[in-house]
XYZ file of C-alpha atoms in Angstrom:
196
model
C -10.201 -205.752 -69.340
C -6.241 -204.274 -68.953
C -5.741 -201.309 -71.569
C -1.677 -201.126 -71.955
C -0.009 -198.592 -75.436
C -3.846 -198.016 -77.008
C -4.848 -201.692 -76.807
C -7.435 -203.599 -74.372
C -6.696 -206.419 -73.409
C -9.271 -209.003 -72.175
C -8.759 -211.640 -70.041
C -11.649 -214.904 -69.342
C -12.108 -218.308 -68.507
C -12.516 -219.175 -71.891
C -10.047 -222.292 -72.034
C -9.442 -225.489 -69.751
C -6.106 -225.145 -70.287
C -6.059 -222.042 -69.632
C -6.247 -218.215 -69.512
C -7.106 -216.841 -72.586
C -7.033 -213.406 -74.130
C -8.890 -211.520 -76.808
C -7.229 -207.668 -78.163
C -9.249 -204.333 -79.604
C -7.906 -201.447 -80.309
C -11.687 -200.028 -79.619
C -14.199 -202.158 -77.214
C -16.028 -203.355 -80.452
C -14.294 -205.067 -82.555
C -12.445 -207.933 -80.371
C -9.313 -210.101 -81.916
C -9.848 -213.897 -80.308
C -5.984 -216.390 -79.691
C -3.512 -214.061 -80.136
C -1.863 -215.161 -76.605
C 1.752 -216.068 -76.753
C 1.526 -219.275 -74.867
C 0.515 -222.671 -75.974
C -2.921 -223.086 -77.400
C -3.320 -218.733 -77.994
C -3.294 -218.530 -74.310
C -1.984 -215.848 -72.408
C -1.960 -218.341 -69.876
C -1.209 -222.066 -70.634
C -1.327 -224.628 -67.366
C 2.416 -226.493 -68.470
C 3.407 -222.913 -66.690
C 1.643 -222.402 -64.086
C 0.351 -224.312 -60.760
C -3.461 -227.055 -61.126
C -4.136 -228.505 -64.033
C -7.804 -227.161 -63.712
C -10.486 -224.545 -63.148
C -8.663 -221.773 -64.324
C -11.031 -218.892 -63.330
C -11.586 -215.147 -62.350
C -7.897 -213.584 -63.964
C -6.831 -209.886 -63.100
C -3.874 -208.577 -64.954
C -2.119 -205.298 -63.981
C 1.453 -203.973 -64.448
C 3.454 -203.825 -61.584
C 6.659 -203.001 -61.342
C 7.824 -202.876 -64.753
C 5.977 -206.392 -65.236
C 1.946 -207.425 -66.127
C 0.996 -209.275 -62.781
C -1.666 -212.614 -63.265
C -3.894 -213.123 -59.651
C -6.380 -216.154 -61.106
C -7.656 -219.169 -59.715
C -6.348 -222.163 -60.308
C -7.981 -225.892 -59.099
C -8.980 -223.650 -56.446
C -6.730 -221.975 -55.234
C -4.927 -218.135 -55.980
C -2.027 -218.140 -58.061
C -0.262 -215.344 -59.657
C 2.020 -214.988 -62.683
C 4.227 -212.910 -64.170
C 4.909 -211.830 -67.921
C 6.695 -208.709 -70.103
C 3.473 -208.539 -72.355
C -0.033 -208.055 -71.742
C -0.344 -211.189 -74.141
C 1.998 -212.899 -72.613
C 3.529 -215.986 -72.317
C 1.859 -215.818 -68.290
C 4.515 -218.106 -66.580
C 4.089 -218.532 -62.368
C 7.488 -218.528 -61.286
C 6.615 -220.833 -58.124
C 5.244 -223.069 -59.388
C 2.787 -222.958 -55.961
C -0.357 -221.486 -54.711
C -0.315 -217.896 -53.463
C -1.855 -219.188 -50.120
C -0.251 -222.661 -49.512
C -2.122 -224.498 -46.776
C -5.529 -224.107 -47.807
C -8.299 -222.773 -50.643
C -8.055 -219.565 -51.750
C -10.546 -218.165 -55.200
C -11.245 -215.126 -56.095
C -8.978 -212.857 -55.470
C -8.010 -208.733 -56.977
C -5.776 -206.843 -56.178
C -5.659 -203.518 -54.936
C -2.939 -200.490 -54.224
C -3.823 -198.011 -52.300
C -3.066 -194.273 -52.330
C 0.123 -195.051 -49.649
C 1.452 -197.137 -52.008
C 0.771 -200.456 -49.996
C -0.474 -203.642 -52.099
C -3.671 -205.568 -51.185
C -5.158 -208.861 -51.876
C -8.897 -209.164 -52.078
C -9.833 -213.082 -51.612
C -11.687 -215.316 -50.834
C -11.709 -218.308 -47.792
C -13.332 -221.666 -47.860
C -14.725 -220.997 -43.870
C -18.118 -221.491 -42.984
C -18.625 -221.293 -46.759
C -17.148 -218.590 -48.592
C -16.008 -215.596 -46.794
C -13.753 -212.289 -48.197
C -10.831 -211.468 -46.446
C -8.179 -209.234 -47.668
C -3.730 -210.390 -46.827
C -1.173 -206.677 -47.051
C 1.308 -207.178 -50.387
C 5.246 -206.944 -50.367
C 7.081 -204.634 -52.436
C 6.702 -206.845 -55.127
C 2.898 -207.625 -55.447
C 3.688 -211.243 -55.486
C 3.666 -212.177 -52.200
C 1.798 -212.546 -48.786
C 2.356 -210.864 -45.112
C 0.972 -213.389 -43.787
C 0.902 -211.090 -40.090
C -1.885 -209.237 -41.807
C -4.564 -211.722 -42.842
C -7.950 -210.029 -42.009
C -11.596 -210.456 -42.542
C -13.597 -208.262 -44.510
C -17.331 -209.563 -44.693
C -19.121 -212.634 -44.788
C -22.120 -213.985 -46.000
C -25.375 -212.686 -43.407
C -28.020 -210.875 -44.892
C -30.702 -213.586 -46.316
C -29.929 -212.820 -50.225
C -26.591 -213.750 -49.389
C -28.140 -217.220 -48.168
C -30.268 -218.698 -50.154
C -27.852 -221.341 -51.849
C -24.656 -221.720 -49.178
C -23.302 -219.038 -47.655
C -21.391 -216.962 -51.142
C -19.421 -213.774 -50.377
C -16.862 -214.010 -53.458
C -15.460 -212.723 -56.457
C -15.290 -208.689 -54.955
C -13.381 -205.673 -56.541
C -12.653 -202.396 -53.862
C -11.693 -198.847 -54.859
C -11.651 -195.909 -53.042
C -13.793 -192.915 -53.314
C -13.263 -189.438 -51.728
C -11.694 -191.167 -48.127
C -13.420 -194.231 -48.231
C -13.772 -198.369 -49.676
C -16.078 -199.721 -51.929
C -16.488 -203.567 -52.138
C -18.923 -205.062 -54.650
C -19.010 -208.289 -54.470
C -21.155 -211.353 -55.776
C -23.273 -212.840 -52.836
C -25.733 -216.225 -52.793
C -24.663 -219.787 -54.727
C -23.642 -219.192 -58.558
C -25.754 -221.090 -59.712
C -28.839 -219.952 -57.758
C -30.933 -217.857 -59.951
C -31.438 -214.994 -56.782
C -27.000 -214.945 -57.645
C -26.623 -211.353 -57.011
C -24.469 -208.736 -55.962
C -23.821 -206.446 -53.335
C -21.601 -203.408 -52.008
C -20.071 -202.873 -48.881
C -18.269 -199.577 -47.686
C -15.695 -199.191 -44.910
């Protein structure tokens, strides 16, 4: 959920054709289908790399624009809009990481202003990595790839080796990462927390 100018915007995995958006002023009453892209979506597949599997959207106000980070066809993508309702458009219709499948991205901007993306790589299961971004938050610094966490605890390995869907915050000088572990179709799919 993004809060901007008195309105809450919720983005979600709701359409096979892109990313849906709802809006609310009180977090109780929501209006569906308010996107400014085709089919009332915030992002339509015509404006994106990939044509299926649109999920895990996050929207941030960055450098005077709105950046949507999301997965499409098992690749991390980023699209930009002038308004939270869109239309979000990929400036370059290609995956954020061109040479491999990656999913479940999240943006984190540290106290010093440096932006980072955390995401899943398909390496010996799903593992969480990070990379520093350029100041535009639209491009990665490839030399800064960093492994963060992999599925090594028994509860994370019941159905595959999976750590995914992370979110990072900083509190009192420490970094906290929440993430989902285990295969999502397992009844033991759960949430973990790692600290650095």
